Amino acid sequence: MTTDERPTAADTRAEAEAACDELAAALKRTGIVLPSLCVDPVSYGYAQPRPLVELGRCNLETTHRLIAALNRAAR
């Protein structure tokens, strides 16, 4: 793809799905699973797709584990 070409919806969706999968794998390596993690299908409704990764909801135990993992990574 040249710099003058816009990514297609399929390209954008594939990139978003890959990023979502990569995030899920990285979280899993730290023992964290976000059950609702997914690409938001509504975000494809724009003329130029702007996919959003939906992190979803998690319980307090998972929230605290996520906070701890982020704090460790920030050191």
GROMACS .gro file of C-alpha atoms in nm:
model
   75
    1MET     CA    1   0.000   0.000   0.000
    2THR     CA    2   0.135   0.342  -0.090
    3THR     CA    3   0.104   0.649   0.130
    4ASP     CA    4  -0.172   0.779  -0.099
    5GLU     CA    5  -0.391   0.476  -0.040
    6ARG     CA    6  -0.629   0.451   0.250
    7PRO     CA    7  -0.649   0.120   0.431
    8THR     CA    8  -0.952  -0.083   0.336
    9ALA     CA    9  -1.209  -0.187   0.591
   10ALA     CA   10  -1.071  -0.541   0.570
   11ASP     CA   11  -0.716  -0.417   0.635
   12THR     CA   12  -0.830  -0.210   0.928
   13ARG     CA   13  -1.036  -0.493   1.072
   14ALA     CA   14  -0.746  -0.738   1.038
   15GLU     CA   15  -0.513  -0.492   1.213
   16ALA     CA   16  -0.762  -0.439   1.496
   17GLU     CA   17  -0.821  -0.813   1.541
   18ALA     CA   18  -0.444  -0.875   1.548
   19ALA     CA   19  -0.393  -0.599   1.806
   20CYS     CA   20  -0.675  -0.739   2.018
   21ASP     CA   21  -0.523  -1.088   2.002
   22GLU     CA   22  -0.180  -0.949   2.091
   23LEU     CA   23  -0.324  -0.764   2.390
   24ALA     CA   24  -0.508  -1.076   2.507
   25ALA     CA   25  -0.186  -1.279   2.484
   26ALA     CA   26   0.016  -1.016   2.671
   27LEU     CA   27  -0.244  -0.998   2.945
   28LYS     CA   28  -0.261  -1.377   2.969
   29ARG     CA   29   0.118  -1.393   3.023
   30THR     CA   30   0.062  -1.186   3.337
   31GLY     CA   31  -0.227  -1.404   3.448
   32ILE     CA   32  -0.497  -1.158   3.346
   33VAL     CA   33  -0.798  -1.249   3.132
   34LEU     CA   34  -1.051  -0.988   3.022
   35PRO     CA   35  -1.348  -1.202   2.919
   36SER     CA   36  -1.515  -0.925   2.719
   37LEU     CA   37  -1.203  -0.821   2.524
   38CYS     CA   38  -1.298  -0.781   2.157
   39VAL     CA   39  -1.308  -0.545   1.862
   40ASP     CA   40  -1.620  -0.330   1.872
   41PRO     CA   41  -1.816  -0.409   1.554
   42VAL     CA   42  -2.006  -0.077   1.569
   43SER     CA   43  -1.682   0.113   1.516
   44TYR     CA   44  -1.673  -0.019   1.157
   45GLY     CA   45  -1.983   0.182   1.068
   46TYR     CA   46  -1.789   0.491   0.961
   47ALA     CA   47  -1.704   0.571   0.600
   48GLN     CA   48  -1.339   0.539   0.701
   49PRO     CA   49  -1.336   0.265   0.967
   50ARG     CA   50  -1.195   0.359   1.306
   51PRO     CA   51  -1.194   0.031   1.497
   52LEU     CA   52  -1.207   0.040   1.874
   53VAL     CA   53  -1.088  -0.239   2.102
   54GLU     CA   54  -1.350  -0.301   2.367
   55LEU     CA   55  -1.179  -0.391   2.694
   56GLY     CA   56  -1.511  -0.477   2.853
   57ARG     CA   57  -1.591  -0.527   3.216
   58CYS     CA   58  -1.392  -0.715   3.478
   59ASN     CA   59  -1.431  -0.797   3.844
   60LEU     CA   60  -1.234  -0.629   4.123
   61GLU     CA   61  -0.980  -0.911   4.149
   62THR     CA   62  -0.893  -0.875   3.780
   63THR     CA   63  -0.886  -0.496   3.817
   64HIS     CA   64  -0.632  -0.519   4.098
   65ARG     CA   65  -0.420  -0.766   3.901
   66LEU     CA   66  -0.424  -0.532   3.601
   67ILE     CA   67  -0.322  -0.238   3.822
   68ALA     CA   68  -0.035  -0.440   3.970
   69ALA     CA   69   0.086  -0.550   3.626
   70LEU     CA   70   0.078  -0.194   3.494
   71ASN     CA   71   0.260  -0.065   3.802
   72ARG     CA   72   0.534  -0.331   3.758
   73ALA     CA   73   0.570  -0.240   3.390
   74ALA     CA   74   0.597   0.131   3.470
   75ARG     CA   75   0.901   0.084   3.695
   0.00000   0.00000   0.00000
